[in-house]
XYZ file of C-alpha atoms in Angstrom:
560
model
C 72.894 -33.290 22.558
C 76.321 -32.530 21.433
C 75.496 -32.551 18.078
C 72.845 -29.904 18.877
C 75.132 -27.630 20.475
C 77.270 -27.488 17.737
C 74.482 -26.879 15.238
C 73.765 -23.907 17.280
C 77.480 -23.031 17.504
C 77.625 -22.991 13.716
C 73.939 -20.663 13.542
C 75.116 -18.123 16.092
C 78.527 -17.900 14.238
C 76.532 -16.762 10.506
C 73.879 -14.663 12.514
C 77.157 -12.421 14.118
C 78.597 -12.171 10.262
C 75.461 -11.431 8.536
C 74.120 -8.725 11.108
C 77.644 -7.967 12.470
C 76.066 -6.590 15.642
C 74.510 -8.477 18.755
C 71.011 -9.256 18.477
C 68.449 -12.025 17.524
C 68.692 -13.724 14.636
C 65.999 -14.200 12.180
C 65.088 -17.851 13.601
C 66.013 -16.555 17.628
C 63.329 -13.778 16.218
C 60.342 -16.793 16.847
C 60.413 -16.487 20.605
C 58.536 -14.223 21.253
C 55.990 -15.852 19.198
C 53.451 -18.099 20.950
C 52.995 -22.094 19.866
C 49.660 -22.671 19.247
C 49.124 -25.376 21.765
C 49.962 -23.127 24.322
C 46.517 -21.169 24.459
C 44.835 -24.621 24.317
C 46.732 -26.800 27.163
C 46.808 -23.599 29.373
C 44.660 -24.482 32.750
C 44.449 -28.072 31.431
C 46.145 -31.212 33.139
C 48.041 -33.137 30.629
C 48.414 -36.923 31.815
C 50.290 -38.773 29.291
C 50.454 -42.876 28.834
C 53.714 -43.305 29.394
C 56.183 -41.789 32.103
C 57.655 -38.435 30.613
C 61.447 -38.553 29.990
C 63.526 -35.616 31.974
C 63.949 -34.135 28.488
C 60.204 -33.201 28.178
C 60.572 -31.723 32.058
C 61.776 -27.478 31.789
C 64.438 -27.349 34.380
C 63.338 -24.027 35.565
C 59.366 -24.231 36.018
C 59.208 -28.351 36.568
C 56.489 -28.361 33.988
C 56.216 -29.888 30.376
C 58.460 -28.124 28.037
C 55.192 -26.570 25.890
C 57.141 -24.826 22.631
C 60.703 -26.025 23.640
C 63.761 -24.036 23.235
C 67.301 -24.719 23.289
C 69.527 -22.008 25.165
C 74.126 -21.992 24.105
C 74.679 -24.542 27.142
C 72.682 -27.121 25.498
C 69.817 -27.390 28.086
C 65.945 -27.074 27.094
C 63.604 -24.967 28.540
C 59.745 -23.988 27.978
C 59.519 -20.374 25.941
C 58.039 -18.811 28.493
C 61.168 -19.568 31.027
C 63.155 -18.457 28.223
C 61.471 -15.568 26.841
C 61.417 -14.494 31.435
C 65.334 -15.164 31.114
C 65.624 -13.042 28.045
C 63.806 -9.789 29.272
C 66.444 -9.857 32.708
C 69.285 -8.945 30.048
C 72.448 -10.563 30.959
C 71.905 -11.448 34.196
C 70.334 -14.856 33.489
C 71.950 -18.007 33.600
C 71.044 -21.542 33.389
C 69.863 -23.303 36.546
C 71.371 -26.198 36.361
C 74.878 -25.155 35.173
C 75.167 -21.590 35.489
C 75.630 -20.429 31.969
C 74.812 -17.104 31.077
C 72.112 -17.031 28.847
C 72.749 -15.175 25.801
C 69.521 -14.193 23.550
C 71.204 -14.953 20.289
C 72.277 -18.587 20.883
C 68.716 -19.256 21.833
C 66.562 -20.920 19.157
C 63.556 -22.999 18.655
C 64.236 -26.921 19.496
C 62.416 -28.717 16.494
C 63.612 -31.927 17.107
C 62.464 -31.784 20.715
C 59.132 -30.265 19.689
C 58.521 -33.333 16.976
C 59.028 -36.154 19.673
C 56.883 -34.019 22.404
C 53.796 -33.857 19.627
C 54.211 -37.649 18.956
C 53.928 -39.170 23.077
C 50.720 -40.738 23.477
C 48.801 -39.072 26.523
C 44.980 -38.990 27.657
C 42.177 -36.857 26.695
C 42.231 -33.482 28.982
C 38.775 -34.583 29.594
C 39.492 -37.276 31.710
C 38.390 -40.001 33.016
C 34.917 -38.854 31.561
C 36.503 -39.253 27.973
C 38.816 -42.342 27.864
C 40.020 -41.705 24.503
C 44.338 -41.960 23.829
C 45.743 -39.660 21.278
C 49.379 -38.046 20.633
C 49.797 -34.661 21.454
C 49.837 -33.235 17.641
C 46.541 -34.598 17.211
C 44.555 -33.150 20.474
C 44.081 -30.305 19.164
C 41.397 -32.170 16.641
C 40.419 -34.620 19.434
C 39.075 -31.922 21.612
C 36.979 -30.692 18.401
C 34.947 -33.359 18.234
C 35.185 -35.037 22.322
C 31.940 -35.065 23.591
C 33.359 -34.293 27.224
C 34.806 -30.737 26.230
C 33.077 -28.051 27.656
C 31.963 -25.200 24.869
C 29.547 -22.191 25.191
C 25.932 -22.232 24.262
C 25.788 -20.534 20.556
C 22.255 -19.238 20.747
C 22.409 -15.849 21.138
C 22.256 -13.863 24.366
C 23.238 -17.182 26.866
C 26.937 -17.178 28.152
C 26.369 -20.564 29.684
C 29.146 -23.644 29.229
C 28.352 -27.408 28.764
C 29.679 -30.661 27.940
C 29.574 -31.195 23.558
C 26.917 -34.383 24.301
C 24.526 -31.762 26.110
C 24.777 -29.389 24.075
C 21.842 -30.252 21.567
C 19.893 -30.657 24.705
C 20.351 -27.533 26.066
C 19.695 -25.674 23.204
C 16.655 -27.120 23.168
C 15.003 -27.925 26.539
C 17.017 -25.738 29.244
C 18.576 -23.110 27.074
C 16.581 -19.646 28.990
C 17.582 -17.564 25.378
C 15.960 -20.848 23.190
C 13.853 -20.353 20.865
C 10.292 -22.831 21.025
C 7.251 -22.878 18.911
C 3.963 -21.513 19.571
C 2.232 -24.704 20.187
C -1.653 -22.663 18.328
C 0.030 -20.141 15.819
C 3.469 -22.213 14.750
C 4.930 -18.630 15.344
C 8.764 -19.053 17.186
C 9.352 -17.022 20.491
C 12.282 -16.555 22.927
C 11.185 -18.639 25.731
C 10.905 -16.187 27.992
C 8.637 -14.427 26.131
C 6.248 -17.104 24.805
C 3.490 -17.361 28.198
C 3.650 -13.315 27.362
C 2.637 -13.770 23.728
C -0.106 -16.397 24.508
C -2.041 -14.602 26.714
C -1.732 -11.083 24.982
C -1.048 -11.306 21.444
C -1.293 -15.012 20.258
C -4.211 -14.905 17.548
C -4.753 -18.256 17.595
C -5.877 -18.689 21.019
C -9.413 -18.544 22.264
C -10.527 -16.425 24.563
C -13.756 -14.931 26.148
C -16.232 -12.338 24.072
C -15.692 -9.355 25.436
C -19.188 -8.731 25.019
C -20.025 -11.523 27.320
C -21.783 -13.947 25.381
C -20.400 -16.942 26.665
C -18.536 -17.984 23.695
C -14.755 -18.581 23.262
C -13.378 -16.632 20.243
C -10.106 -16.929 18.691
C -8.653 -13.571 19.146
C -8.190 -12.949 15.413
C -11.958 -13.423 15.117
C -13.040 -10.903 17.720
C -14.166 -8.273 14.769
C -15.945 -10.567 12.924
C -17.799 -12.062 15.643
C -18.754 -8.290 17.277
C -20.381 -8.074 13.316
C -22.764 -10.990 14.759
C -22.586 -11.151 18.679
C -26.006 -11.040 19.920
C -24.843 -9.412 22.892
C -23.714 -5.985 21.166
C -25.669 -2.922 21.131
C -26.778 -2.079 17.529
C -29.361 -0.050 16.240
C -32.691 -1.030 14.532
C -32.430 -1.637 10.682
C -35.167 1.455 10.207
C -33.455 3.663 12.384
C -32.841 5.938 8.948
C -36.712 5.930 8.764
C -37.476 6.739 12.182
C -37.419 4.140 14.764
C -35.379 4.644 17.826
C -35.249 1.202 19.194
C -31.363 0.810 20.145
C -30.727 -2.075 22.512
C -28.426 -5.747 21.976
C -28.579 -7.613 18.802
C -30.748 -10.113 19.784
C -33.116 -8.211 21.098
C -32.861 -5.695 18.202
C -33.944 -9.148 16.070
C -37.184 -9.590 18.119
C -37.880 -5.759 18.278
C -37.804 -5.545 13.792
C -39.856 -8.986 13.549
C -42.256 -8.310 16.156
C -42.617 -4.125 14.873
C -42.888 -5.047 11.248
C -46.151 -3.643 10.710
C -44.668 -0.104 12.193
C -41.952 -0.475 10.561
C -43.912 -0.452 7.526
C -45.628 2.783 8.410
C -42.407 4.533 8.642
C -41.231 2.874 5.288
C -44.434 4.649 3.902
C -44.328 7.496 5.285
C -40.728 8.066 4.269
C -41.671 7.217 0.760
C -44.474 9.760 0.854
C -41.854 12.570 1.976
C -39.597 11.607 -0.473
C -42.585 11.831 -3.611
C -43.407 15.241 -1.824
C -39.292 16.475 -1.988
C -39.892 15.542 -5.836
C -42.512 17.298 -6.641
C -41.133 20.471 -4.416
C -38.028 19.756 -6.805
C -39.807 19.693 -9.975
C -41.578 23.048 -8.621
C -38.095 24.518 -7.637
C -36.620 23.560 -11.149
C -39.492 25.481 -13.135
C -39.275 28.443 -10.607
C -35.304 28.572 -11.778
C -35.804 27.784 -14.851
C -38.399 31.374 -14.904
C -35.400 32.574 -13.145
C -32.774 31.927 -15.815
C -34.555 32.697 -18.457
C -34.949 36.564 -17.086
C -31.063 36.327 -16.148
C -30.696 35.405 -19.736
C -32.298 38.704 -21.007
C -30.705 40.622 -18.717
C -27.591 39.349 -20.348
C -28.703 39.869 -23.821
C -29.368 43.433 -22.649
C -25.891 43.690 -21.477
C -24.621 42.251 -24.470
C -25.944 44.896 -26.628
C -25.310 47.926 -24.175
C -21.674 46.460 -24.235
C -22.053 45.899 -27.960
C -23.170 49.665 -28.145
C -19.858 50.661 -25.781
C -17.503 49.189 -27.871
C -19.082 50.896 -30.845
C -18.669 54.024 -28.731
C -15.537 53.968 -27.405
C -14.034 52.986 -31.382
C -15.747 56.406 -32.314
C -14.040 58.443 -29.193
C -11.089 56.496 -29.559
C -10.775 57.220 -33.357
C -11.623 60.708 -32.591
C -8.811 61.051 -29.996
C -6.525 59.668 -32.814
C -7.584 62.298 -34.627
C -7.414 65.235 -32.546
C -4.166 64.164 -31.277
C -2.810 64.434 -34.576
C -4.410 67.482 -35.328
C -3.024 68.536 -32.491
C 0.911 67.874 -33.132
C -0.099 69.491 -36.710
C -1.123 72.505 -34.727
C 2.351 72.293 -32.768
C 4.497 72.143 -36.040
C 2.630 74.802 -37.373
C 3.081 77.010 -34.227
C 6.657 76.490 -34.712
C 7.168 77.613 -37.943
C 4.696 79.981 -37.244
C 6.797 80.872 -34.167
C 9.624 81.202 -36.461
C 8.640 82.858 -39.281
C 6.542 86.092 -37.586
C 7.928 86.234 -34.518
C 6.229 88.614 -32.542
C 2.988 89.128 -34.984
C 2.193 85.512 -33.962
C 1.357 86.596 -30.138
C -2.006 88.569 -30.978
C -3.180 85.072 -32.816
C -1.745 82.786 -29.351
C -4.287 83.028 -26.883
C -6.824 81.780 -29.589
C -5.339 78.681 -30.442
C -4.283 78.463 -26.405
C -8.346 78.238 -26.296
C -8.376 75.685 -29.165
C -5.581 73.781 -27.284
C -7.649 73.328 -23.886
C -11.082 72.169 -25.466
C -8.910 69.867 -27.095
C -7.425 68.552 -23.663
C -11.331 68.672 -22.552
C -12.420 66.399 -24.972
C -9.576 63.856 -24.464
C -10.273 63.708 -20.318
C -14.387 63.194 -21.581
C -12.828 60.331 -23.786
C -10.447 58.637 -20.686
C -13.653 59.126 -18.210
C -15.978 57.221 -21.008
C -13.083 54.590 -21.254
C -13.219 53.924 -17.286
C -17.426 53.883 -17.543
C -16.036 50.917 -20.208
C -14.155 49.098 -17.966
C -16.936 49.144 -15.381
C -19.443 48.068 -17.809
C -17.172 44.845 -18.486
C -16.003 43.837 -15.463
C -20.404 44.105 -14.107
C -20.633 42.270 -17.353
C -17.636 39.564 -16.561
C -20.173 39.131 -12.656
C -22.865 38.355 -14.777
C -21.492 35.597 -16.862
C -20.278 33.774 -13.718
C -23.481 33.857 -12.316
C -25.266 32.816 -15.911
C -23.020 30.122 -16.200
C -23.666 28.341 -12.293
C -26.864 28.833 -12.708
C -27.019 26.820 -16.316
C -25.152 24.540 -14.593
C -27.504 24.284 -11.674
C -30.104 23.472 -14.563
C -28.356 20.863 -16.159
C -27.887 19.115 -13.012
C -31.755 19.369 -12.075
C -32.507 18.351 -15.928
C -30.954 15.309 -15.561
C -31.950 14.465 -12.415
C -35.810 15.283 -13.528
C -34.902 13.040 -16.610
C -33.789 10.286 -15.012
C -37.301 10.668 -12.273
C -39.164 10.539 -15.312
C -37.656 7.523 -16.662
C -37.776 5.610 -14.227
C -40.518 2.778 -14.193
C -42.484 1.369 -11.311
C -44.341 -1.229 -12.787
C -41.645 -4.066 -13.991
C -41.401 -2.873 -17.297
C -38.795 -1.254 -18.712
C -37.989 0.165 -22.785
C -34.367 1.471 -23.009
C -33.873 3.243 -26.519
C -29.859 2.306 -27.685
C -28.569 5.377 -29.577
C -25.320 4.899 -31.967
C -25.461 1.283 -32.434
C -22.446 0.860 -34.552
C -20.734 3.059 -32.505
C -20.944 1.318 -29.492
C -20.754 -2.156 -31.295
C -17.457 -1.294 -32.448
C -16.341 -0.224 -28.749
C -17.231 -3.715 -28.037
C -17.950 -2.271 -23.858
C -21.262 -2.837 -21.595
C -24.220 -0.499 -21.907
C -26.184 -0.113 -18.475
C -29.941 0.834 -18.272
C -31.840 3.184 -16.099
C -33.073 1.045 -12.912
C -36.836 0.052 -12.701
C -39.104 -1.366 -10.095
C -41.759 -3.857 -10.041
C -43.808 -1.335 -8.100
C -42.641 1.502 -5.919
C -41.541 -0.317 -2.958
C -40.566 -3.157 -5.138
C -37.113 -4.707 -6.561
C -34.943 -2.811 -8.129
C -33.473 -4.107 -11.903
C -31.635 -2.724 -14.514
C -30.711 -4.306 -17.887
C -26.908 -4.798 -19.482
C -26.148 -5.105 -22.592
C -22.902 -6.077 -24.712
C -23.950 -4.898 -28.742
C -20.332 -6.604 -29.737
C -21.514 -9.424 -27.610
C -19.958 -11.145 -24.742
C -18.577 -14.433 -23.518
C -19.835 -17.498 -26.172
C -21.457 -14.423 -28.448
C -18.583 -11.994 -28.343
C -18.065 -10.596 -31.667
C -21.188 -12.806 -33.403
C -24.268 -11.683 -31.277
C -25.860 -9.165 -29.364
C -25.645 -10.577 -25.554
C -28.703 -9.475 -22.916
C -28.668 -9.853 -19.073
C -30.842 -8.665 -16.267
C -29.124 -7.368 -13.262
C -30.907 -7.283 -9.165
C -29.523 -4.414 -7.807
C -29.959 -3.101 -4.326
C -33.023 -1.316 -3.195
C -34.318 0.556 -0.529
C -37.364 -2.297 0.546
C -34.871 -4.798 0.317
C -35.673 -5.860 4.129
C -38.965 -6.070 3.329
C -39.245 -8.588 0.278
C -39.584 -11.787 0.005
C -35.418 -13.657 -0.928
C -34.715 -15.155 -3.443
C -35.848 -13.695 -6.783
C -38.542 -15.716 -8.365
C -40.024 -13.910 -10.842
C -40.117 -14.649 -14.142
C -38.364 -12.416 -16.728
C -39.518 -11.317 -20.330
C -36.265 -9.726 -22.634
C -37.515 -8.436 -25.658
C -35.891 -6.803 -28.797
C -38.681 -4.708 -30.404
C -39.644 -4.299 -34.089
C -39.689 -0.883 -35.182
C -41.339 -2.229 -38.911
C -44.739 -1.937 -37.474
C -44.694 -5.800 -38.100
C -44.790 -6.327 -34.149
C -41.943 -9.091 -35.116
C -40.422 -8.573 -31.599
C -37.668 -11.297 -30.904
C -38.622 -12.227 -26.759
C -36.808 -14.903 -24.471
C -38.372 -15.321 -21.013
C -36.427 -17.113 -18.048
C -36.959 -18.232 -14.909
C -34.516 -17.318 -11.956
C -32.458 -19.773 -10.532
C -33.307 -19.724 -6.924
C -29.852 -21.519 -6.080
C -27.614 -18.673 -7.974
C -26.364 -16.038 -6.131
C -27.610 -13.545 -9.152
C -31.073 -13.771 -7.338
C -30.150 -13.711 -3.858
C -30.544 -10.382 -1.848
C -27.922 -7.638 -2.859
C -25.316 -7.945 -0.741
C -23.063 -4.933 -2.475
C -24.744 -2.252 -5.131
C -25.704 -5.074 -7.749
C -25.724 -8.900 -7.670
C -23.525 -10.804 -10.766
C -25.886 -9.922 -14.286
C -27.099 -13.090 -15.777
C -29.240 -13.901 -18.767
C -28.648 -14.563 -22.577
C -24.894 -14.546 -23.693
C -26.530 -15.506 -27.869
C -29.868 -13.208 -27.274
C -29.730 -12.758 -31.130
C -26.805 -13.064 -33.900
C -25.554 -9.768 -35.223
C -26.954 -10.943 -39.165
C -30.475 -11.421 -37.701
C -30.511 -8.198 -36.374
C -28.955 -6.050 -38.292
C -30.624 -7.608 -41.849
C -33.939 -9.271 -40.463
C -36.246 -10.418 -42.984
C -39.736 -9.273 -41.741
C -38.511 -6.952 -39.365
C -36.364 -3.732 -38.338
C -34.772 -4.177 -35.136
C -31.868 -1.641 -36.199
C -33.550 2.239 -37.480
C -31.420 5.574 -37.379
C -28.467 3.874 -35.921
C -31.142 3.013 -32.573
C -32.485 -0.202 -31.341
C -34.945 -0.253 -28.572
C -34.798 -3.171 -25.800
C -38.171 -4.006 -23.659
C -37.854 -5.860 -19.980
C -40.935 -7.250 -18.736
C -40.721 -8.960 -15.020
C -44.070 -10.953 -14.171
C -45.447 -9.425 -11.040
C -47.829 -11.773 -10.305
C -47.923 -13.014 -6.610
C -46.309 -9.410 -5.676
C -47.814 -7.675 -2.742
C -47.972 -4.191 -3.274
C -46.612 -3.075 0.493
């Protein structure tokens, strides 16, 4: 301890020369820092293997000398009894020999502080943890001892427990834990899982809402309500007259036990709509009288404006004219003016006369030019109107066209224009649709000229196509009839080239239409592009046209 003193002697001596004032020195400076071990023994009850020496025992507070420091008598104190003896100025003095205590021959007590952190003492956590370790090393004890107390990390909980429950309580008592949705594998607070099962949870089943007795997952309400037999629905003819409304089931017995009225009003529908075509076809030739009266009416005012322009040239060429006449008339009067003086004012009021039929003629000329601008603009009205109704007719025109194309007997020939053209373009060609009869299926052929799938580029490729009708509900499902595809001879040879097939009854292709058209199937290598475009007893390929004929065999077809 001597020894120590005089260290400290021999520091406080170089401090006073190097500062040459009182004060801490740079080491003395450390006090008022805190040792780390301080904020971790603090509230904890050290109990150490061995009986502590008085050394290790502050003389002023009785406790262990945490972060010891050695004051000028030699005696060694905790820092917090020396940093309390320090802020009372010079007033402080050791207990047990009453030294003053000076702040600058204060310092840190290494030595001290190295044989503190090597005693051997208990765990802070005893007797639950039994474990022995030296002071230095606690720190890293109470890291890993399963008897220290630490907070719950999930989120939102503030609750302490021992390391060894912790995993537990995360997981089974935790109130902020997070637990699986034991249908949807979704992960909820636990609080707010019981809320999620029984309102949002799609997974779980629960009852129709339509009371049908059933237990629906709640992600499969909609699609269930599509097919509940307790929802209210209308009757499938409802858009041709029938009024029956009620549940679905009963809706089912209503349309199978009503069939035959249903029928009626399929009919009689049909019959309004061939009467709304032929009123149509009436309207159309009634405005097609209509435009072609408009259309003289137009060449009329073509001509009178034809005859205008004409007109107003002449007036406006006249104008010219007179208005240069008229500033030769002006120079004239001036040198006139200039020349005779006063013998030029017998000869003025003549030419004043000239002057103002002059300025007559040019207001008749500005009063034609508005009668022009009226004409065009009446002219400009007429136009608009020629041209909506020529539109109106084109849209009628093709609408007539395609009424008079179609076919109602399950035949079908669909003249190809610009073959090579449309070979080239290598894209899908659509007929008109056609019907075995006229409450019959509805068809339409597809063609690929550049071919398609195992014949692209090396044949011409065929397909039929079922496409959704109107009397879909009333035919008999699946497609059965057999098919005739024909690529006609336009030699006079009649050396058609035919395939006929018969529908797959298992292939969705001849199931009923479910969207506008079902997948088009038929003959991928109808015919390779040499045979038809260089037959040898035939001409399948004439003015850059082919013509394609459909036949479907109606026979077992009722006629409803």
């Amino acid at each position: 301890m001597r020894f120590i003193f005089v260290t400290l002697q021999m520091k406080v001596v170089m401090a006073t020369e190097e500062n040459e004032r009182p004060g801490l020195s740079s080491q003395n400076s450390e006090l008022m820092k805190s040792w780390e071990l301080e904020s971790i023994l603090t509230n904890r009850t050290l109990c150490f293997v061995l009986r502590l020496e008085q050394q290790f025992i502050c003389p002023s507070c009785g406790r262990i000398v945490l972060n010891p420091h050695q004051t000028g008598c030699g005696h060694i104190f905790c820092a917090q009894c020396v940093r309390a003896y320090i802020e009372n100025g010079g007033s402080s003095k050791c207990p047990l020999d009453s030294i003053p205590i000076k702040p600058e021959e204060v310092f840190q007590d290494n030595c001290c502080k190295r044989e503190l952190l090597n005693l051997e003492m208990y765990c802070t956590n005893a007797p639950d943890c039994t474990q022995k370790v030296t002071l230095c090393n606690l720190q890293d004890h109470l890291k890993a001892c399963q008897y220290e107390r630490i907070r719950c990390s999930n989120v939102g909980c503030n609750d302490t427990v021992l390391r060894k429950n912790l995993t537990d309580h995360q997981r089974n008592i935790c109130s902020v834990r997070l637990e699986s949705c034991h249908h949807c594998r979704q992960s909820f607070l636990v609080s707010q899982l019981p809320v999620h099962q029984k309102t949002s949870c799609p997974e779980i089943e629960i009852p129709c809402p339509n009371k049908c007795l059933q237990m629906i997952k709640r992600h499969e309400l909609q699609a269930h309500a599509d097919e509940c037999l307790e929802v209210e629905t209308d009757c499938i003819y409802k858009n041709y007259g029938c009024t029956f409304r009620g549940k679905r089931g009963k809706v089912q017995v209503h349309e199978n036990s009503e069939f035959s009225s249903h029928v009626r009003l399929v009919l009689e529908s049909n019959t309004k709509l061939e009467k709304q075509v032929e009123q149509l076809q009436q309207d159309m030739l009634v405005q097609q009288g209509e435009l072609k009266d408009k259309s003289l009416v137009v060449s009329n005012l073509d001509r009178d404006i034809t005859l205008c322009d004409s007109t107003l040239t002449t007036l406006q060429r006249s104008v010219e004219e007179q208005r240069v006449g008229i500033c030769s008339v002006q120079r004239e009067l001036r040198d006139l003016r200039g020349v005779l003086g006063s013998e030029l004012s017998e000869e003025l009021p003549s030419l004043r006369a000239s002057l103002d039929s002059l300025r007559q003629q040019v207001a008749v000329t500005e009063s034609l030019r508005e009668h022009l601008g009226a004409l065009e603009q009446t002219c400009q009205r007429h136009t608009r109107l020629l041209d909506i109704h020529v539109e109106q007719l084109q849209c009628n025109e093709q609408r007539f066209r395609q009424l008079e194309s179609t076919s109602y007997d399950g035949k079908l020939i669909w003249k190809v224009r610009d073959y090579r053209h449309r070979k080239e373009a290598g894209t899908s060609l659509n007929s008109t649709p056609f019907y075995t009869s006229r409450s019959g299926y509805k068809l339409s052929v597809r063609a690929y000229l550049g071919g398609d799938s195992s014949g692209r580029g090396t044949h011409l490729s065929l397909y039929i196509t079922i496409m959704r009708g109107d009397f879909d509900s009333l035919l008999p499902w699946p497609f059965r009839q057999n098919i005739t595809l024909a690529l006609l001879d336009q030699s006079g040879s009649r050396n058609h080239q035919s395939s006929t097939f018969t529908p797959d009854t298992n292939s969705d292709s001849f199931h009923r239409p479910t969207t506008d058209a079902n997948v088009a199937t038929g003959f991928p290598k109808f015919i390779s592009h040499g045979d038809l475009e260089a037959p040898r007893n035939a001409v399948y390929v004439r003015d850059d046209t082919l013509f394609i004929k459909v036949k479907v065999d109606t026979t077992g077809l009722e006629d409803l």
